[in-house]
Amino acid sequence: MSITTNNASSAPCRETTDYTNPIIHIDPSMCTGCRRCAGVCPVDAIEGQPGEPQTVNADRCVICGQCVQICSVYASDWADSSPWVADSRRQERLRERDMPADIGEPLFAAYYSCSLKKVTDMMAKPGQFRIVQCAPAIRVSIAEEFGMPFGTLTPGKMAAALRRLGFDRVYDTNFGADVTIMEEGTELIRRVTEGGPLPMFTSCCPAWVRFAEIEYPDLLDHLSSCKSPMQMLGSLVKTYGAQLDEVEPASIYSVAIMPCTCKQFECDRPEMESDGYRDVDEVLTTRELAYWIKESGIDFMDLPDEEFDSPLGRYSGAGSIFGVTGGVMEAAIRTGYELLTNEKLPKLQLDFVRGEEGVRVAEVQVGELQLKVAVVAGLQHAYGLLDRVQAGECDYHFIEVMGCPAGCISGGGQPKLMLEKHRIEAYRARKSSIYGHDAGLQVRKSHENPHIIKLYDEFLGEPLGHVSHHLLHTTFQKRGPGKQSRSCNVLSKEGTNNSIQ
Amino acid sequence: MSGARNTLNRPTSRMGAADRTSAVASSFVVADAGHCIGCKACELACFAVHSQANGIGASVGTVSVPVVPKVYVVRAGDTYVPVQCRHCENAPCAHACPVQAIRQENGVVMIDEELCIGCTSCVLACPFGAIEVSTVYREGRAMTQPGLTDRAAHKPLPRTAAGKCDLCADTNGGQPACVEACPNDVLRLAIVESDLLPERRREVFFPRL
Ligand code: SF4
Ligand code: SF4
Ligand code: SF4
Ligand code: SF4
């Protein structure tokens, strides 16, 4: 990674110019300046001297939340003041972070803004049709917040919990993932056959999209125009879903439970609306959902297994593997292969995309076409590949990029681990749990999901058609002059290498 | 994952978990102050492995009690250093304890929480400030001290006890949690046999000198 250092413009650039409510924060009264966060930040957005409190450069930060995951400096109020003072300081911090007052967990120097209060306030308002969707990576991690082993699979309990919390419909982002495959797969086929900008990049990870907008704005037309599965499902909820339930789109309050700290930023983007309605109104992370469940006194592990609601909650195995690195690629190949060749895919499990390296490449014979694909996990690994695309030296067709080290299962909003040595173990367990979930499902290809077939028959028409274009596709924006913007004096990376590679 | 491979900690015939039970060895965790970055990962790890009685799992979301570790990272000017029990051979804390709650087992100085009356004599006696008296929690709740009430509030007061590094006596082998967790190889378990020559002792304590 080459870093242009230009001291002339190295003034601290911590003003937020393009998102007004920063999501990632460092509490200066707690930060010890150990800079472990800087060691995992893929874009050098953490600035400051070692031993001094650090700041997040909001213009550069892609909101992946990896700094929040690694920070181990907690408030040790109990140790150094009277219990009463300690408690009032803790309450003050909880208020500052918008966290529920009765949460018992330790507070760390690096944190993200909590949206739970906003959601519970809205839930209390009468006359609303409350809808929730849940990302693929939550069902393999949320049980960890209740003391269960890494990777415990609990889709049924999660659906039950969300119903107890007052949602009228419990839908699933996995359905959105199936729609994404239909749209993105078709877009890829069209670009390959009609000569669109190649390689085509996935666009489901908002941290990656923001990264491209900041660091490589000249490559934005290489990104698929697809919205993320969360946004796709969000816009379907207020259109197709509203029609099926015979409710007014205006009365729908739509919440998404995500493993990712950047999803709130994505749902707030001005482009993410259809016909004047926000696709998704609010996002909660895995940890925030766990706070909510605990606050409501629900005994999570004791809940019965319940089904997601139909049709926007019925998914294929392909939709469920979006939660791991390589999953989007595998899901896309399962569908793309069959749509292009009209033949059955000989083997469903595509091991060549399931590795753990930062960049993995493979070639797949799809009919006549020798499809060249790459999978990137962790944005720090994206620079080299993108530089090659910029130089016109990259002849891949399709590239999946996920911002976090092991995909969404390692997202910034996922359960935070106390011991660093557990990280690999947790990621592996969540990953194998997701693959196990896929293997156990009857329908494992997006285009064979009967509810997807019905959605296209009844509502969307065809992939990339007029309705799809209006509801499911989007545009991106330049957020800077590109890599030259990396002119703030970047301290050398120190501390640990915490990627799982 | 973490580059926390502690090169100083490679078990040798003299160092390592298996040897810690040998009666002649006295061991404690030494810190290389100049390298500590103040990340408190050692504190968090220490707390995590000592909190099984409170149902605490791997994720911070399972924590419902205050984090009270047995190692404290302190700052002096520009330097951070973790401080913990030295497992003194003639432990002054044990001399000071009026109820014999402190004892030595296989070179490890231990405090029996059940016997401890929270009198803080040991806290005063410890030359390193390695002992902290704090509320005792079980199953996520503060234990109360029978017979001790806050008159004004008519509430029973919490039961407190002294706590300090026990070299992770309960973790069945392996390195102490703090040593394992430190991303900067600051901590290391030094094992000294009492019949060791002075020069060899110095090597065990200060291998980088
Ligand atoms: S890891 Fe936490 S304490 Fe360390 S520098 Fe980053 S924010 Fe500060
Ligand atoms: S959220 Fe991600 S990009 Fe932003 S400062 Fe933290 S690690 Fe860096
Ligand atoms: S050796 Fe164990 S008990 Fe002692 S400070 Fe380290 S983690 Fe805590
Ligand atoms: S884990 Fe290591 S570097 Fe971090 S505070 Fe403890 S001794 Fe210092």
Coordinates of N, CA and C and ligand atoms in Angstrom, one line a residue, chain A residues 19 24 37 40-46 56-57 60-68 261 379, ligand 2:
Chain A
Y19 N -20.9 13.0 6.6 CA -22.0 12.5 7.4 C -22.0 13.2 8.7
I24 N -18.8 6.2 14.6 CA -17.7 5.7 15.3 C -17.1 6.8 16.2
C37 N -6.3 0.0 17.8 CA -7.3 0.3 16.8 C -6.7 0.7 15.5
V40 N -5.7 -2.1 13.2 CA -6.7 -2.8 12.5 C -7.5 -2.0 11.5
C41 N -7.3 -0.6 11.6 CA -8.1 0.2 10.7 C -7.6 0.1 9.3
P42 N -8.4 -0.3 8.3 CA -7.9 -0.5 7.0 C -7.6 0.8 6.2
V43 N -8.0 1.9 6.7 CA -7.9 3.1 5.9 C -7.1 4.2 6.7
D44 N -6.4 3.9 7.8 CA -5.6 4.8 8.5 C -6.4 6.0 9.0
A45 N -7.6 5.8 9.4 CA -8.5 6.9 9.9 C -8.3 7.3 11.3
I46 N -7.5 6.5 12.0 CA -7.3 6.8 13.5 C -6.0 7.6 13.6
V56 N -10.9 9.9 15.4 CA -11.3 9.2 14.2 C -11.5 10.3 13.1
N57 N -10.8 10.2 12.0 CA -10.9 11.1 10.9 C -12.2 10.7 10.1
R60 N -12.3 10.0 6.4 CA -11.7 8.8 5.8 C -12.3 7.5 6.3
C61 N -12.8 7.6 7.5 CA -13.4 6.4 8.2 C -14.5 5.8 7.3
V62 N -14.4 4.5 7.1 CA -15.4 3.8 6.4 C -16.4 3.1 7.3
I63 N -16.4 3.3 8.6 CA -17.4 2.9 9.6 C -17.5 1.4 9.6
C64 N -16.3 0.7 9.5 CA -16.4 -0.8 9.5 C -16.5 -1.3 11.0
G65 N -16.1 -0.4 11.9 CA -16.2 -0.8 13.3 C -15.2 -1.8 13.8
Q66 N -14.1 -2.1 13.1 CA -13.1 -3.0 13.5 C -12.4 -2.4 14.7
C67 N -12.2 -1.1 14.8 CA -11.6 -0.4 15.9 C -12.4 -0.7 17.2
V68 N -13.7 -0.6 17.1 CA -14.6 -0.9 18.2 C -14.4 -2.3 18.7
T261 N -21.6 -1.9 11.6 CA -21.8 -0.6 12.1 C -22.0 0.4 10.9
L379 N -10.6 -4.6 3.9 CA -10.3 -3.6 2.9 C -8.9 -3.3 2.7
Ligands
SF4_2 S1 -14.6 2.2 11.8 FE1 -13.1 1.1 10.5 S2 -12.4 2.7 9.1 FE2 -13.4 3.8 10.8 S3 -11.8 4.2 12.2 FE3 -12.6 2.3 12.8 S4 -11.4 0.7 11.8 FE4 -11.0 2.7 10.8

